[in-house]
Amino acid sequence: MLAAILLGAGTAPAAAQSYHDIADASAEADGFNGVMLVGKGGRIAAVEGFGRADAGNGVPMLPNTRFETGSVSKWIASIVILKLVDQGKLDLDAPISRYLPDYRADTGARLTLRRLMSHSSGVPNQILAARKDPATRGIEMDQMEAVRRYASGDLAFAPGTAWDYSHSNWLIAKAIVERVSGKPYAALVDRLLVKPLGLKDSGVYRGDSGAVRGMAQGYAGLDPEPVRKPNPVPDFMAMAGGYYTSAPDLMTLMNAVLDGNFLRPASRRALTTILMPDQHYALGGRVRVAPIGGREREAAWEDGSNGGFRMLARRVLADGHMVIVFTNASFDYQKLGDLGTALLDASYAAGADGARQSPEH
């Protein structure tokens, strides 16, 4: 097994070995192939790659290997939107007809960004059915054309009265952001997130992510032979699933957003305020109270998948204990969750020893 590990100079050896042993056991028993990161209070305790990023070319998994994030892209998009709110360019509770006067008037007057971002809008998930058709899976089109085709149906319920996970919400949100800013979404991510935070391995892709330098390849499986499992993301779905990153970059972003001044306090509260309690859903992602490290703790709780990629990110809001796990070979969801839980629990068992600032890489 190929593995690369990066640990701080002051890392407690027993703690670092514990994280390695947990992930290595998952690799041996369950075929975990990916990267795990454990962080504490804004510092990396351990980050390690297991297996192969590109099985066809024998490229090992490295700590800064890039991965698709799947639906965690929605959480990223929420941060971009909140940055525009902080700049006075958007209002989460204004009718979307203010920003898209060409959207259908009867529903445009009832929909808001807050409802779109919390999947409580009632906009039906028309894009999901369309994406199941191989003929339309890789098609590109203008953003407003995508909105007209896949995000303009009659509302399934009155906004705010129910919850339905609909990618179509994010087609509308992207159209609004691009209309208001006058910039493509990918350029906004670069200007508002990547450059200010010094992210080195993050951005927005379109089509097959395999063309991105330093990106892991997604697989249906690796044995007996690797079988690629791409699921191209068209540009009009970039908010729903087009963000890529590395584990250290995602930690940097989460720390800045959840425990820094990157967002104004009101926007940070909005990002973590649960709007749909039955789903633990806030804006673009979840916040859960769960047993972590021996007691109940509140955590940002993000999960994503696309093609062969699976990932999770958990960050305890009170103290910054964090785990990030990326995989690229269709790893079982339950086993992924179990691995994340074991690593996060171990970070509390290890105490506060041996962490360091996020590395240059």
Short mmCIF file of C-alpha atoms in Angstrom, two decimals, residues 147-358:
data_model
loop_
_atom_site.label_atom_id
_atom_site.label_comp_id
_atom_site.label_asym_id
_atom_site.label_seq_id
_atom_site.Cartn_x
_atom_site.Cartn_y
_atom_site.Cartn_z
CA VAL A 147 -33.14 27.64 -15.17
CA ARG A 148 -35.93 27.74 -17.74
CA ARG A 149 -35.62 24.03 -18.52
CA TYR A 150 -34.93 22.56 -15.09
CA ALA A 151 -35.84 25.06 -12.36
CA SER A 152 -39.07 26.75 -13.42
CA GLY A 153 -41.67 24.12 -12.62
CA ASP A 154 -44.74 24.65 -10.45
CA LEU A 155 -43.84 24.63 -6.77
CA ALA A 156 -44.33 21.26 -5.07
CA PHE A 157 -45.21 23.00 -1.79
CA ALA A 158 -45.41 26.49 -0.34
CA PRO A 159 -41.93 27.85 0.43
CA GLY A 160 -40.90 27.12 4.01
CA THR A 161 -43.53 24.46 4.67
CA ALA A 162 -41.54 21.33 3.75
CA TRP A 163 -38.11 20.09 2.69
CA ASP A 164 -37.04 18.46 -0.55
CA TYR A 165 -33.43 18.06 -1.65
CA SER A 166 -33.45 19.72 -5.06
CA HIS A 167 -30.38 20.45 -7.17
CA SER A 168 -32.58 22.79 -9.19
CA ASN A 169 -32.49 25.33 -6.35
CA TRP A 170 -28.83 25.90 -7.09
CA LEU A 171 -29.39 26.57 -10.78
CA ILE A 172 -31.45 29.58 -9.73
CA ALA A 173 -28.95 30.64 -7.06
CA LYS A 174 -26.10 30.55 -9.57
CA ALA A 175 -28.08 32.63 -12.06
CA ILE A 176 -28.71 35.23 -9.35
CA VAL A 177 -25.08 35.39 -8.25
CA GLU A 178 -23.80 35.75 -11.80
CA ARG A 179 -26.43 38.35 -12.68
CA VAL A 180 -25.71 40.49 -9.61
CA SER A 181 -21.91 40.23 -9.74
CA GLY A 182 -21.50 40.31 -13.50
CA LYS A 183 -18.92 37.53 -13.18
CA PRO A 184 -18.86 33.78 -13.86
CA TYR A 185 -19.28 31.72 -10.72
CA ALA A 186 -15.85 30.09 -11.04
CA ALA A 187 -14.22 33.53 -11.11
CA LEU A 188 -16.18 34.57 -8.02
CA VAL A 189 -15.02 31.50 -6.11
CA ASP A 190 -11.46 32.35 -7.03
CA ARG A 191 -11.82 36.02 -6.06
CA LEU A 192 -13.90 35.61 -2.90
CA LEU A 193 -12.56 32.34 -1.45
CA VAL A 194 -9.46 30.88 -3.07
CA LYS A 195 -7.22 33.93 -3.24
CA PRO A 196 -8.15 35.60 0.08
CA LEU A 197 -7.61 32.35 1.98
CA GLY A 198 -4.48 31.30 0.09
CA LEU A 199 -6.01 28.01 -1.03
CA LYS A 200 -3.62 26.10 -3.29
CA ASP A 201 -5.63 23.11 -4.46
CA SER A 202 -9.19 24.37 -4.81
CA GLY A 203 -11.51 25.75 -7.45
CA VAL A 204 -14.43 25.04 -9.75
CA TYR A 205 -14.22 22.54 -12.59
CA ARG A 206 -16.56 21.80 -15.47
CA GLY A 207 -17.08 18.52 -17.28
CA ASP A 208 -14.85 15.61 -16.25
CA SER A 209 -12.71 16.55 -13.25
CA GLY A 210 -10.05 14.08 -14.38
CA ALA A 211 -8.53 16.82 -16.51
CA VAL A 212 -7.71 18.96 -13.45
CA ARG A 213 -4.02 18.86 -12.50
CA GLY A 214 -3.37 16.97 -9.26
CA MET A 215 -6.89 15.52 -9.15
CA ALA A 216 -7.63 12.01 -7.98
CA GLN A 217 -9.44 9.89 -10.54
CA GLY A 218 -12.86 8.55 -9.57
CA TYR A 219 -13.42 4.79 -9.75
CA ALA A 220 -16.28 2.34 -9.48
CA GLY A 221 -13.71 0.02 -7.93
CA LEU A 222 -10.01 -0.84 -8.01
CA ASP A 223 -9.98 -4.65 -7.91
CA PRO A 224 -9.28 -6.73 -9.83
CA GLU A 225 -8.75 -3.84 -12.27
CA PRO A 226 -9.49 -0.13 -11.80
CA VAL A 227 -12.70 0.98 -13.52
CA ARG A 228 -13.17 4.73 -13.86
CA LYS A 229 -16.53 6.20 -12.85
CA PRO A 230 -16.72 9.79 -14.06
CA ASN A 231 -19.87 11.86 -13.71
CA PRO A 232 -19.24 15.12 -15.58
CA VAL A 233 -20.64 18.28 -14.03
CA PRO A 234 -21.81 20.93 -16.51
CA ASP A 235 -21.03 24.54 -15.73
CA PHE A 236 -24.67 25.36 -14.99
CA MET A 237 -24.52 22.86 -12.10
CA ALA A 238 -21.29 24.21 -10.60
CA MET A 239 -22.97 25.34 -7.37
CA ALA A 240 -24.64 21.97 -6.94
CA GLY A 241 -21.52 19.85 -7.42
CA GLY A 242 -18.58 21.47 -9.20
CA TYR A 243 -16.13 22.39 -6.43
CA TYR A 244 -12.85 20.55 -5.92
CA THR A 245 -10.37 20.83 -3.07
CA SER A 246 -7.78 19.05 -0.92
CA ALA A 247 -8.11 18.09 2.73
CA PRO A 248 -5.73 20.83 4.01
CA ASP A 249 -7.46 23.47 1.88
CA LEU A 250 -10.89 22.44 3.13
CA MET A 251 -9.68 22.63 6.72
CA THR A 252 -8.33 26.14 6.10
CA LEU A 253 -11.66 27.21 4.63
CA MET A 254 -13.80 25.68 7.36
CA ASN A 255 -11.71 27.23 10.11
CA ALA A 256 -11.85 30.67 8.52
CA VAL A 257 -15.59 30.51 7.95
CA LEU A 258 -16.69 28.89 11.21
CA ASP A 259 -14.19 30.36 13.65
CA GLY A 260 -12.81 33.52 12.10
CA ASN A 261 -13.75 36.87 10.63
CA PHE A 262 -14.09 35.68 7.06
CA LEU A 263 -17.86 36.22 7.26
CA ARG A 264 -19.63 38.87 9.28
CA PRO A 265 -21.20 37.49 12.47
CA ALA A 266 -24.74 37.63 11.08
CA SER A 267 -23.72 35.67 7.99
CA ARG A 268 -21.84 33.09 10.04
CA ARG A 269 -24.93 32.62 12.20
CA ALA A 270 -27.09 32.26 9.09
CA LEU A 271 -24.78 29.56 7.72
CA THR A 272 -25.11 27.45 10.87
CA THR A 273 -28.72 28.15 11.86
CA ILE A 274 -30.89 25.09 11.26
CA LEU A 275 -33.97 26.02 9.24
CA MET A 276 -35.39 22.54 8.70
CA PRO A 277 -35.01 20.69 12.04
CA ASP A 278 -36.14 17.28 10.78
CA GLN A 279 -33.22 17.32 8.35
CA HIS A 280 -30.71 19.25 10.51
CA TYR A 281 -30.37 21.48 7.46
CA ALA A 282 -29.09 25.05 7.54
CA LEU A 283 -27.79 26.82 4.40
CA GLY A 284 -26.12 24.46 1.94
CA GLY A 285 -25.29 21.90 4.61
CA ARG A 286 -26.16 20.36 7.94
CA VAL A 287 -25.49 21.07 11.60
CA ARG A 288 -25.98 18.14 13.96
CA VAL A 289 -25.75 17.43 17.66
CA ALA A 290 -24.20 13.98 17.90
CA PRO A 291 -22.20 11.82 20.32
CA ILE A 292 -18.58 12.81 19.65
CA GLY A 293 -15.65 12.07 21.93
CA GLY A 294 -17.82 10.71 24.72
CA ARG A 295 -20.55 13.36 24.86
CA GLU A 296 -23.04 15.28 22.76
CA ARG A 297 -21.45 18.03 20.65
CA GLU A 298 -22.74 20.36 17.92
CA ALA A 299 -20.87 20.08 14.64
CA ALA A 300 -20.94 21.29 11.06
CA TRP A 301 -21.77 18.05 9.26
CA GLU A 302 -20.98 17.94 5.54
CA ASP A 303 -21.23 15.00 3.13
CA GLY A 304 -20.73 14.81 -0.61
CA SER A 305 -20.50 12.34 -3.47
CA ASN A 306 -20.27 12.29 -7.25
CA GLY A 307 -19.27 9.44 -9.53
CA GLY A 308 -16.64 7.42 -7.65
CA PHE A 309 -15.96 10.20 -5.13
CA ARG A 310 -17.22 10.18 -1.54
CA MET A 311 -16.32 12.60 1.26
CA LEU A 312 -17.23 13.84 4.69
CA ALA A 313 -16.21 16.79 6.84
CA ARG A 314 -17.11 17.25 10.51
CA ARG A 315 -16.10 20.26 12.60
CA VAL A 316 -17.18 20.67 16.21
CA LEU A 317 -18.33 24.27 16.45
CA ALA A 318 -17.23 24.90 20.04
CA ASP A 319 -13.59 23.81 19.89
CA GLY A 320 -12.56 23.20 16.28
CA HIS A 321 -11.95 19.46 16.49
CA MET A 322 -12.29 18.29 12.90
CA VAL A 323 -12.11 15.29 10.62
CA ILE A 324 -12.07 15.29 6.82
CA VAL A 325 -12.09 12.10 4.75
CA PHE A 326 -11.97 11.90 0.95
CA THR A 327 -12.21 8.71 -1.11
CA ASN A 328 -12.16 8.06 -4.85
CA ALA A 329 -13.19 4.43 -5.29
CA SER A 330 -16.91 4.30 -4.43
CA PHE A 331 -16.23 3.55 -0.76
CA ASP A 332 -19.23 2.33 1.23
CA TYR A 333 -21.09 5.25 2.84
CA GLN A 334 -21.58 3.53 6.20
CA LYS A 335 -17.92 2.55 6.41
CA LEU A 336 -16.93 6.09 5.48
CA GLY A 337 -19.08 7.44 8.29
CA ASP A 338 -17.67 4.91 10.74
CA LEU A 339 -14.12 5.89 9.80
CA GLY A 340 -14.88 9.58 10.28
CA THR A 341 -16.47 8.93 13.67
CA ALA A 342 -13.54 6.81 14.86
CA LEU A 343 -11.00 9.46 13.85
CA LEU A 344 -12.94 12.30 15.46
CA ASP A 345 -13.43 10.32 18.68
CA ALA A 346 -9.70 9.58 18.71
CA SER A 347 -8.91 13.29 18.52
CA TYR A 348 -10.63 13.78 21.88
CA ALA A 349 -8.98 10.73 23.38
CA ALA A 350 -5.58 12.13 22.35
CA GLY A 351 -6.14 15.46 24.09
CA ALA A 352 -4.65 18.68 22.76
CA ASP A 353 -1.09 17.46 22.12
CA GLY A 354 0.84 17.66 18.94
CA ALA A 355 -0.88 19.82 16.36
CA ARG A 356 0.56 22.42 14.11
CA GLN A 357 -0.46 25.15 11.70
CA SER A 358 -1.72 24.07 8.29
#
